[in-house]
mmCIF file with all atom_site columns, C-alpha atoms in Angstrom:
data_model
loop_
_atom_site.group_PDB
_atom_site.id
_atom_site.type_symbol
_atom_site.label_atom_id
_atom_site.label_alt_id
_atom_site.label_comp_id
_atom_site.label_asym_id
_atom_site.label_entity_id
_atom_site.label_seq_id
_atom_site.pdbx_PDB_ins_code
_atom_site.Cartn_x
_atom_site.Cartn_y
_atom_site.Cartn_z
_atom_site.occupancy
_atom_site.B_iso_or_equiv
_atom_site.pdbx_formal_charge
_atom_site.auth_seq_id
_atom_site.auth_comp_id
_atom_site.auth_asym_id
_atom_site.auth_atom_id
_atom_site.pdbx_PDB_model_num
ATOM 1   C CA . MET A 1 1   ? -0.322  0.187  -0.087  1.00 0.00 ? 172 MET A CA 1
ATOM 2   C CA . ASN A 1 2   ? 1.359   3.308  -0.362  1.00 0.00 ? 173 ASN A CA 1
ATOM 3   C CA . GLY A 1 3   ? -0.356  5.242  2.154   1.00 0.00 ? 174 GLY A CA 1
ATOM 4   C CA . ARG A 1 4   ? -3.276  5.911  0.661   1.00 0.00 ? 175 ARG A CA 1
ATOM 5   C CA . ALA A 1 5   ? -6.893  4.200  1.513   1.00 0.00 ? 176 ALA A CA 1
ATOM 6   C CA . ASP A 1 6   ? -8.182  2.951  -2.182  1.00 0.00 ? 177 ASP A CA 1
ATOM 7   C CA . PHE A 1 7   ? -12.213 3.266  -2.121  1.00 0.00 ? 178 PHE A CA 1
ATOM 8   C CA . ARG A 1 8   ? -13.021 1.401  -5.370  1.00 0.00 ? 179 ARG A CA 1
ATOM 9   C CA . GLU A 1 9   ? -14.377 -1.965 -5.683  1.00 0.00 ? 180 GLU A CA 1
ATOM 10  C CA . SER A 1 10  ? -13.204 -3.288 -8.874  1.00 0.00 ? 181 SER A CA 1
ATOM 11  C CA . ASN A 1 11  ? -16.915 -3.678 -10.454 1.00 0.00 ? 182 ASN A CA 1
ATOM 12  C CA . ALA A 1 12  ? -18.084 -0.187 -9.263  1.00 0.00 ? 183 ALA A CA 1
ATOM 13  C CA . GLU A 1 13  ? -19.189 1.899  -12.543 1.00 0.00 ? 184 GLU A CA 1
ATOM 14  C CA . VAL A 1 14  ? -17.472 5.087  -12.145 1.00 0.00 ? 185 VAL A CA 1
ATOM 15  C CA . PRO A 1 15  ? -19.738 7.300  -14.490 1.00 0.00 ? 186 PRO A CA 1
ATOM 16  C CA . ARG A 1 16  ? -18.053 9.237  -17.439 1.00 0.00 ? 187 ARG A CA 1
ATOM 17  C CA . PRO A 1 17  ? -18.389 13.172 -16.542 1.00 0.00 ? 188 PRO A CA 1
ATOM 18  C CA . VAL A 1 18  ? -20.331 15.285 -18.856 1.00 0.00 ? 189 VAL A CA 1
ATOM 19  C CA . PRO A 1 19  ? -18.611 17.414 -20.976 1.00 0.00 ? 190 PRO A CA 1
ATOM 20  C CA . LEU A 1 20  ? -19.380 21.065 -20.573 1.00 0.00 ? 191 LEU A CA 1
ATOM 21  C CA . ILE A 1 21  ? -20.731 21.777 -24.183 1.00 0.00 ? 192 ILE A CA 1
ATOM 22  C CA . GLY A 1 22  ? -20.484 26.111 -24.460 1.00 0.00 ? 193 GLY A CA 1
ATOM 23  C CA . ALA A 1 23  ? -20.014 28.481 -27.392 1.00 0.00 ? 194 ALA A CA 1
ATOM 24  C CA . ASP A 1 24  ? -16.236 28.269 -27.265 1.00 0.00 ? 195 ASP A CA 1
ATOM 25  C CA . TYR A 1 25  ? -16.407 24.301 -28.149 1.00 0.00 ? 196 TYR A CA 1
ATOM 26  C CA . ILE A 1 26  ? -15.145 23.242 -31.078 1.00 0.00 ? 197 ILE A CA 1
ATOM 27  C CA . PRO A 1 27  ? -16.954 20.215 -33.000 1.00 0.00 ? 198 PRO A CA 1
ATOM 28  C CA . THR A 1 28  ? -15.237 16.660 -33.971 1.00 0.00 ? 199 THR A CA 1
ATOM 29  C CA . GLU A 1 29  ? -15.141 16.246 -37.608 1.00 0.00 ? 200 GLU A CA 1
ATOM 30  C CA . GLU A 1 30  ? -18.215 13.480 -37.381 1.00 0.00 ? 201 GLU A CA 1
ATOM 31  C CA . GLU A 1 31  ? -19.864 16.278 -36.044 1.00 0.00 ? 202 GLU A CA 1
ATOM 32  C CA . ARG A 1 32  ? -19.403 18.500 -37.977 1.00 0.00 ? 203 ARG A CA 1
ATOM 33  C CA . ARG A 1 33  ? -20.497 15.991 -40.890 1.00 0.00 ? 204 ARG A CA 1
ATOM 34  C CA . MET A 1 34  ? -23.463 15.566 -39.155 1.00 0.00 ? 205 MET A CA 1
ATOM 35  C CA . PHE A 1 35  ? -24.341 19.537 -38.454 1.00 0.00 ? 206 PHE A CA 1
ATOM 36  C CA . ALA A 1 36  ? -23.668 19.581 -42.896 1.00 0.00 ? 207 ALA A CA 1
ATOM 37  C CA . GLU A 1 37  ? -26.514 16.775 -43.002 1.00 0.00 ? 208 GLU A CA 1
ATOM 38  C CA . CYS A 1 38  ? -29.251 17.853 -40.888 1.00 0.00 ? 209 CYS A CA 1
ATOM 39  C CA . ASN A 1 39  ? -28.599 21.217 -42.672 1.00 0.00 ? 210 ASN A CA 1
ATOM 40  C CA . ASP A 1 40  ? -29.316 19.985 -45.775 1.00 0.00 ? 211 ASP A CA 1
ATOM 41  C CA . GLU A 1 41  ? -31.761 17.528 -44.921 1.00 0.00 ? 212 GLU A CA 1
ATOM 42  C CA . SER A 1 42  ? -33.777 20.096 -43.215 1.00 0.00 ? 213 SER A CA 1
ATOM 43  C CA . PHE A 1 43  ? -34.135 21.840 -45.873 1.00 0.00 ? 214 PHE A CA 1
ATOM 44  C CA . TRP A 1 44  ? -34.705 19.861 -48.791 1.00 0.00 ? 215 TRP A CA 1
ATOM 45  C CA . PHE A 1 45  ? -37.572 17.461 -46.530 1.00 0.00 ? 216 PHE A CA 1
ATOM 46  C CA . ARG A 1 46  ? -38.686 19.869 -44.089 1.00 0.00 ? 217 ARG A CA 1
ATOM 47  C CA . SER A 1 47  ? -38.470 23.835 -45.029 1.00 0.00 ? 218 SER A CA 1
ATOM 48  C CA . VAL A 1 48  ? -39.261 23.520 -48.942 1.00 0.00 ? 219 VAL A CA 1
ATOM 49  C CA . PRO A 1 49  ? -41.775 21.657 -49.006 1.00 0.00 ? 220 PRO A CA 1
ATOM 50  C CA . LEU A 1 50  ? -43.951 23.791 -45.882 1.00 0.00 ? 221 LEU A CA 1
ATOM 51  C CA . ALA A 1 51  ? -42.574 26.970 -47.466 1.00 0.00 ? 222 ALA A CA 1
ATOM 52  C CA . ALA A 1 52  ? -44.285 25.705 -50.899 1.00 0.00 ? 223 ALA A CA 1
ATOM 53  C CA . THR A 1 53  ? -47.203 23.857 -49.513 1.00 0.00 ? 224 THR A CA 1
ATOM 54  C CA . SER A 1 54  ? -47.617 27.364 -47.212 1.00 0.00 ? 225 SER A CA 1
ATOM 55  C CA . MET A 1 55  ? -47.185 29.803 -49.807 1.00 0.00 ? 226 MET A CA 1
ATOM 56  C CA . LEU A 1 56  ? -49.739 27.266 -52.478 1.00 0.00 ? 227 LEU A CA 1
ATOM 57  C CA . ILE A 1 57  ? -52.496 27.692 -48.920 1.00 0.00 ? 228 ILE A CA 1
ATOM 58  C CA . THR A 1 58  ? -52.155 31.582 -49.261 1.00 0.00 ? 229 THR A CA 1
ATOM 59  C CA . GLN A 1 59  ? -52.282 32.202 -52.861 1.00 0.00 ? 230 GLN A CA 1
ATOM 60  C CA . GLY A 1 60  ? -55.846 30.178 -52.472 1.00 0.00 ? 231 GLY A CA 1
ATOM 61  C CA . LEU A 1 61  ? -56.818 32.156 -49.586 1.00 0.00 ? 232 LEU A CA 1
ATOM 62  C CA . ILE A 1 62  ? -56.046 35.164 -51.993 1.00 0.00 ? 233 ILE A CA 1
ATOM 63  C CA . SER A 1 63  ? -57.820 34.533 -55.271 1.00 0.00 ? 234 SER A CA 1
ATOM 64  C CA . LYS A 1 64  ? -60.585 32.888 -53.200 1.00 0.00 ? 235 LYS A CA 1
ATOM 65  C CA . GLY A 1 65  ? -60.845 36.161 -51.552 1.00 0.00 ? 236 GLY A CA 1
ATOM 66  C CA . ILE A 1 66  ? -60.362 35.740 -48.082 1.00 0.00 ? 237 ILE A CA 1
ATOM 67  C CA . LEU A 1 67  ? -57.296 36.956 -47.762 1.00 0.00 ? 238 LEU A CA 1
ATOM 68  C CA . SER A 1 68  ? -57.387 40.827 -48.648 1.00 0.00 ? 239 SER A CA 1
ATOM 69  C CA . SER A 1 69  ? -54.206 41.378 -51.569 1.00 0.00 ? 240 SER A CA 1
ATOM 70  C CA . HIS A 1 70  ? -52.103 44.696 -50.967 1.00 0.00 ? 241 HIS A CA 1
ATOM 71  C CA . PRO A 1 71  ? -52.991 47.466 -53.118 1.00 0.00 ? 242 PRO A CA 1
ATOM 72  C CA . ARG A 1 72  ? -49.733 48.252 -54.423 1.00 0.00 ? 243 ARG A CA 1
ATOM 73  C CA . PHE A 1 73  ? -47.965 44.973 -53.984 1.00 0.00 ? 244 PHE A CA 1
ATOM 74  C CA . GLY A 1 74  ? -50.402 42.407 -54.665 1.00 0.00 ? 245 GLY A CA 1
ATOM 75  C CA . SER A 1 75  ? -50.138 38.961 -53.123 1.00 0.00 ? 246 SER A CA 1
ATOM 76  C CA . ILE A 1 76  ? -46.443 39.225 -53.151 1.00 0.00 ? 247 ILE A CA 1
ATOM 77  C CA . PRO A 1 77  ? -46.426 40.363 -49.079 1.00 0.00 ? 248 PRO A CA 1
ATOM 78  C CA . LYS A 1 78  ? -48.041 37.236 -48.130 1.00 0.00 ? 249 LYS A CA 1
ATOM 79  C CA . LEU A 1 79  ? -46.329 34.866 -50.179 1.00 0.00 ? 250 LEU A CA 1
ATOM 80  C CA . ILE A 1 80  ? -43.262 36.345 -49.342 1.00 0.00 ? 251 ILE A CA 1
ATOM 81  C CA . PHE A 1 81  ? -44.413 35.825 -45.110 1.00 0.00 ? 252 PHE A CA 1
ATOM 82  C CA . ALA A 1 82  ? -45.358 32.663 -46.288 1.00 0.00 ? 253 ALA A CA 1
ATOM 83  C CA . CYS A 1 83  ? -42.299 31.137 -47.084 1.00 0.00 ? 254 CYS A CA 1
ATOM 84  C CA . ILE A 1 84  ? -40.397 32.725 -44.632 1.00 0.00 ? 255 ILE A CA 1
ATOM 85  C CA . MET A 1 85  ? -42.558 31.352 -41.522 1.00 0.00 ? 256 MET A CA 1
ATOM 86  C CA . GLY A 1 86  ? -42.917 27.995 -43.596 1.00 0.00 ? 257 GLY A CA 1
ATOM 87  C CA . TYR A 1 87  ? -38.875 27.967 -43.852 1.00 0.00 ? 258 TYR A CA 1
ATOM 88  C CA . PHE A 1 88  ? -38.293 28.162 -40.150 1.00 0.00 ? 259 PHE A CA 1
ATOM 89  C CA . ALA A 1 89  ? -41.389 25.662 -39.637 1.00 0.00 ? 260 ALA A CA 1
ATOM 90  C CA . GLY A 1 90  ? -39.843 23.177 -41.318 1.00 0.00 ? 261 GLY A CA 1
ATOM 91  C CA . LYS A 1 91  ? -36.044 24.062 -39.643 1.00 0.00 ? 262 LYS A CA 1
ATOM 92  C CA . LEU A 1 92  ? -37.712 24.120 -36.514 1.00 0.00 ? 263 LEU A CA 1
ATOM 93  C CA . SER A 1 93  ? -40.091 20.891 -37.038 1.00 0.00 ? 264 SER A CA 1
ATOM 94  C CA . TYR A 1 94  ? -36.530 18.845 -37.891 1.00 0.00 ? 265 TYR A CA 1
ATOM 95  C CA . VAL A 1 95  ? -34.381 19.712 -34.628 1.00 0.00 ? 266 VAL A CA 1
ATOM 96  C CA . ARG A 1 96  ? -35.389 17.160 -32.574 1.00 0.00 ? 267 ARG A CA 1
ATOM 97  C CA . THR A 1 97  ? -34.720 14.282 -35.539 1.00 0.00 ? 268 THR A CA 1
ATOM 98  C CA . CYS A 1 98  ? -31.301 15.824 -35.911 1.00 0.00 ? 269 CYS A CA 1
ATOM 99  C CA . GLN A 1 99  ? -30.715 15.833 -31.694 1.00 0.00 ? 270 GLN A CA 1
ATOM 100 C CA . GLU A 1 100 ? -31.579 11.707 -32.255 1.00 0.00 ? 271 GLU A CA 1
ATOM 101 C CA . LYS A 1 101 ? -29.025 11.520 -34.927 1.00 0.00 ? 272 LYS A CA 1
ATOM 102 C CA . PHE A 1 102 ? -26.283 13.300 -32.384 1.00 0.00 ? 273 PHE A CA 1
ATOM 103 C CA . LYS A 1 103 ? -27.273 11.271 -29.804 1.00 0.00 ? 274 LYS A CA 1
ATOM 104 C CA . ASN A 1 104 ? -26.464 8.233  -31.650 1.00 0.00 ? 275 ASN A CA 1
ATOM 105 C CA . LEU A 1 105 ? -22.715 8.876  -32.509 1.00 0.00 ? 276 LEU A CA 1
ATOM 106 C CA . GLU A 1 106 ? -20.394 7.153  -30.831 1.00 0.00 ? 277 GLU A CA 1
ATOM 107 C CA . ASN A 1 107 ? -17.124 9.418  -30.200 1.00 0.00 ? 278 ASN A CA 1
ATOM 108 C CA . SER A 1 108 ? -19.120 12.774 -29.481 1.00 0.00 ? 279 SER A CA 1
ATOM 109 C CA . PRO A 1 109 ? -19.185 15.107 -26.638 1.00 0.00 ? 280 PRO A CA 1
ATOM 110 C CA . LEU A 1 110 ? -22.590 16.878 -27.825 1.00 0.00 ? 281 LEU A CA 1
ATOM 111 C CA . GLY A 1 111 ? -23.899 14.021 -28.410 1.00 0.00 ? 282 GLY A CA 1
ATOM 112 C CA . GLU A 1 112 ? -22.814 12.955 -24.934 1.00 0.00 ? 283 GLU A CA 1
ATOM 113 C CA . ALA A 1 113 ? -24.039 15.934 -23.598 1.00 0.00 ? 284 ALA A CA 1
ATOM 114 C CA . LEU A 1 114 ? -27.551 15.306 -25.476 1.00 0.00 ? 285 LEU A CA 1
ATOM 115 C CA . ARG A 1 115 ? -27.358 11.905 -23.929 1.00 0.00 ? 286 ARG A CA 1
ATOM 116 C CA . SER A 1 116 ? -26.665 13.392 -20.141 1.00 0.00 ? 287 SER A CA 1
ATOM 117 C CA . GLY A 1 117 ? -29.939 16.390 -20.508 1.00 0.00 ? 288 GLY A CA 1
ATOM 118 C CA . GLN A 1 118 ? -32.369 13.834 -21.722 1.00 0.00 ? 289 GLN A CA 1
ATOM 119 C CA . THR A 1 119 ? -31.927 12.172 -18.107 1.00 0.00 ? 290 THR A CA 1
ATOM 120 C CA . ARG A 1 120 ? -31.403 15.001 -15.960 1.00 0.00 ? 291 ARG A CA 1
ATOM 121 C CA . ARG A 1 121 ? -35.069 16.183 -18.008 1.00 0.00 ? 292 ARG A CA 1
ATOM 122 C CA . SER A 1 122 ? -37.122 12.791 -16.936 1.00 0.00 ? 293 SER A CA 1
ATOM 123 C CA . SER A 1 123 ? -35.742 13.286 -13.012 1.00 0.00 ? 294 SER A CA 1
ATOM 124 C CA . PRO A 1 124 ? -37.386 16.039 -11.139 1.00 0.00 ? 295 PRO A CA 1
ATOM 125 C CA . PRO A 1 125 ? -35.142 18.771 -10.102 1.00 0.00 ? 296 PRO A CA 1
ATOM 126 C CA . GLY A 1 126 ? -32.611 18.437 -7.677  1.00 0.00 ? 297 GLY A CA 1
ATOM 127 C CA . HIS A 1 127 ? -32.616 14.565 -7.704  1.00 0.00 ? 298 HIS A CA 1
ATOM 128 C CA . TYR A 1 128 ? -29.566 13.067 -8.825  1.00 0.00 ? 299 TYR A CA 1
ATOM 129 C CA . SER A 1 129 ? -30.142 9.506  -10.692 1.00 0.00 ? 300 SER A CA 1
ATOM 130 C CA . GLN A 1 130 ? -26.904 8.332  -8.646  1.00 0.00 ? 301 GLN A CA 1
ATOM 131 C CA . LYS A 1 131 ? -25.874 8.675  -5.117  1.00 0.00 ? 302 LYS A CA 1
ATOM 132 C CA . SER A 1 132 ? -22.880 7.907  -3.946  1.00 0.00 ? 303 SER A CA 1
ATOM 133 C CA . LYS A 1 133 ? -22.253 5.777  -1.197  1.00 0.00 ? 304 LYS A CA 1
ATOM 134 C CA . TYR A 1 134 ? -19.814 7.794  0.452   1.00 0.00 ? 305 TYR A CA 1
ATOM 135 C CA . ASP A 1 135 ? -22.448 10.457 0.911   1.00 0.00 ? 306 ASP A CA 1
ATOM 136 C CA . SER A 1 136 ? -22.428 11.643 4.560   1.00 0.00 ? 307 SER A CA 1
ATOM 137 C CA . ASN A 1 137 ? -25.335 9.528  6.471   1.00 0.00 ? 308 ASN A CA 1
ATOM 138 C CA . VAL A 1 138 ? -26.174 12.944 7.969   1.00 0.00 ? 309 VAL A CA 1
ATOM 139 C CA . SER A 1 139 ? -29.656 14.106 5.801   1.00 0.00 ? 310 SER A CA 1
ATOM 140 C CA . GLY A 1 140 ? -31.544 16.733 5.963   1.00 0.00 ? 311 GLY A CA 1
ATOM 141 C CA . GLN A 1 141 ? -28.744 19.100 7.468   1.00 0.00 ? 312 GLN A CA 1
ATOM 142 C CA . SER A 1 142 ? -26.967 21.695 5.158   1.00 0.00 ? 313 SER A CA 1
ATOM 143 C CA . SER A 1 143 ? -23.658 22.457 5.280   1.00 0.00 ? 314 SER A CA 1
ATOM 144 C CA . PHE A 1 144 ? -24.403 25.787 5.265   1.00 0.00 ? 315 PHE A CA 1
ATOM 145 C CA . VAL A 1 145 ? -25.360 27.065 9.386   1.00 0.00 ? 316 VAL A CA 1
ATOM 146 C CA . THR A 1 146 ? -26.540 30.576 9.181   1.00 0.00 ? 317 THR A CA 1
ATOM 147 C CA . SER A 1 147 ? -27.774 32.066 12.848  1.00 0.00 ? 318 SER A CA 1
ATOM 148 C CA . PRO A 1 148 ? -30.738 34.198 13.486  1.00 0.00 ? 319 PRO A CA 1
ATOM 149 C CA . ALA A 1 149 ? -28.007 37.811 13.861  1.00 0.00 ? 320 ALA A CA 1
ATOM 150 C CA . ALA A 1 150 ? -27.438 37.051 10.903  1.00 0.00 ? 321 ALA A CA 1
ATOM 151 C CA . ASP A 1 151 ? -30.505 37.142 9.198   1.00 0.00 ? 322 ASP A CA 1
ATOM 152 C CA . ASN A 1 152 ? -31.441 40.089 11.128  1.00 0.00 ? 323 ASN A CA 1
ATOM 153 C CA . ILE A 1 153 ? -28.212 41.672 9.538   1.00 0.00 ? 324 ILE A CA 1
ATOM 154 C CA . GLU A 1 154 ? -29.639 40.665 6.056   1.00 0.00 ? 325 GLU A CA 1
ATOM 155 C CA . LYS A 1 155 ? -32.966 42.430 6.675   1.00 0.00 ? 326 LYS A CA 1
ATOM 156 C CA . GLU A 1 156 ? -31.325 45.652 8.051   1.00 0.00 ? 327 GLU A CA 1
ATOM 157 C CA . MET A 1 157 ? -29.092 46.137 5.381   1.00 0.00 ? 328 MET A CA 1
ATOM 158 C CA . LEU A 1 158 ? -31.657 45.951 1.925   1.00 0.00 ? 329 LEU A CA 1
ATOM 159 C CA . PRO A 1 159 ? -33.796 48.517 1.840   1.00 0.00 ? 330 PRO A CA 1
ATOM 160 C CA . HIS A 1 160 ? -37.002 48.491 2.406   1.00 0.00 ? 331 HIS A CA 1
ATOM 161 C CA . TYR A 1 161 ? -39.871 49.399 -0.123  1.00 0.00 ? 332 TYR A CA 1
ATOM 162 C CA . GLU A 1 162 ? -43.840 50.059 1.076   1.00 0.00 ? 333 GLU A CA 1
ATOM 163 C CA . PRO A 1 163 ? -45.655 49.007 -2.281  1.00 0.00 ? 334 PRO A CA 1
ATOM 164 C CA . ILE A 1 164 ? -47.827 51.337 -4.173  1.00 0.00 ? 335 ILE A CA 1
ATOM 165 C CA . PRO A 1 165 ? -51.173 49.999 -4.409  1.00 0.00 ? 336 PRO A CA 1
ATOM 166 C CA . PHE A 1 166 ? -52.690 48.893 -7.267  1.00 0.00 ? 337 PHE A CA 1
ATOM 167 C CA . SER A 1 167 ? -55.913 51.122 -8.947  1.00 0.00 ? 338 SER A CA 1
ATOM 168 C CA . ALA A 1 168 ? -57.400 49.857 -12.110 1.00 0.00 ? 339 ALA A CA 1
ATOM 169 C CA . SER A 1 169 ? -59.426 53.490 -12.165 1.00 0.00 ? 340 SER A CA 1
ATOM 170 C CA . MET A 1 170 ? -56.606 55.899 -12.722 1.00 0.00 ? 341 MET A CA 1
ATOM 171 C CA . ASN A 1 171 ? -54.167 56.415 -15.900 1.00 0.00 ? 342 ASN A CA 1
ATOM 172 C CA . GLU A 1 172 ? -51.195 54.607 -16.542 1.00 0.00 ? 343 GLU A CA 1
ATOM 173 C CA . SER A 1 173 ? -49.301 57.385 -16.172 1.00 0.00 ? 344 SER A CA 1
ATOM 174 C CA . THR A 1 174 ? -49.656 58.291 -13.498 1.00 0.00 ? 345 THR A CA 1
ATOM 175 C CA . PRO A 1 175 ? -49.119 56.408 -10.247 1.00 0.00 ? 346 PRO A CA 1
ATOM 176 C CA . THR A 1 176 ? -51.159 55.321 -7.829  1.00 0.00 ? 347 THR A CA 1
ATOM 177 C CA . GLY A 1 177 ? -50.510 56.090 -4.194  1.00 0.00 ? 348 GLY A CA 1
ATOM 178 C CA . ILE A 1 178 ? -49.604 59.701 -4.790  1.00 0.00 ? 349 ILE A CA 1
ATOM 179 C CA . SER A 1 179 ? -51.952 62.431 -4.856  1.00 0.00 ? 350 SER A CA 1
ATOM 180 C CA . ASP A 1 180 ? -51.426 66.037 -5.919  1.00 0.00 ? 351 ASP A CA 1
ATOM 181 C CA . HIS A 1 181 ? -53.487 68.637 -4.434  1.00 0.00 ? 352 HIS A CA 1
ATOM 182 C CA . ILE A 1 182 ? -54.605 71.583 -7.054  1.00 0.00 ? 353 ILE A CA 1
ATOM 183 C CA . ALA A 1 183 ? -55.716 74.607 -5.433  1.00 0.00 ? 354 ALA A CA 1
ATOM 184 C CA . GLN A 1 184 ? -58.902 76.023 -7.157  1.00 0.00 ? 355 GLN A CA 1
ATOM 185 C CA . VAL A 1 185 ? -57.548 79.574 -7.404  1.00 0.00 ? 356 VAL A CA 1
ATOM 186 C CA . LYS A 1 186 ? -60.498 82.144 -9.060  1.00 0.00 ? 357 LYS A CA 1
ATOM 187 C CA . VAL A 1 187 ? -60.226 85.556 -9.823  1.00 0.00 ? 358 VAL A CA 1
ATOM 188 C CA . ASN A 1 188 ? -62.997 87.950 -9.732  1.00 0.00 ? 359 ASN A CA 1
ATOM 189 C CA . LYS A 1 189 ? -63.498 91.130 -12.683 1.00 0.00 ? 360 LYS A CA 1
ATOM 190 C CA . TYR A 1 190 ? -61.179 93.112 -10.496 1.00 0.00 ? 361 TYR A CA 1
ATOM 191 C CA . GLY A 1 191 ? -58.272 91.048 -10.787 1.00 0.00 ? 362 GLY A CA 1
ATOM 192 C CA . ASP A 1 192 ? -58.684 89.662 -6.936  1.00 0.00 ? 363 ASP A CA 1
ATOM 193 C CA . THR A 1 193 ? -57.917 85.633 -6.222  1.00 0.00 ? 364 THR A CA 1
ATOM 194 C CA . TRP A 1 194 ? -58.671 83.641 -3.450  1.00 0.00 ? 365 TRP A CA 1
ATOM 195 C CA . ASP A 1 195 ? -58.127 79.743 -2.442  1.00 0.00 ? 366 ASP A CA 1
ATOM 196 C CA . GLU A 1 196 ? -61.713 77.324 -3.002  1.00 0.00 ? 367 GLU A CA 1
#
């Protein structure tokens, strides 16, 4: 022995760490190929058919008089809008299929992150699917203990704001809870003034 305690069991499975995928992640060559494949397939098999179908339906609705055409540009603006919406609907509809393709990649950090993200979503928040048997036996206690004095200091340091009552009858440009008293001043024909 080298003076260290070895707590590993021979048949214990050690979970692999989940890779952190951020904005600075550089995809592997296989992932780049998969991105290109997903982009092409989503364009040709989803975006083009949905854009064409939405344009045909829009043109049909315009010719039947259900939708009105623009006085100057005709049906072009509505057709362009339908085409753009069909394009994005096609791209969005292919996201799950593309995610499944990435999950099926063998040596892909991105695929591993997607696979582990799926297991995290299926369990309730704050729950880990695998507990270590070397965790402490103390349950329900936090390693963080605050005293009532610390709570009082925190409450004293934070500013206390009074909520302004809401009134639906007031104009939204004037805040409720604040009243301006404007004195009515009367002037007679001699120029004398008095408050009312």
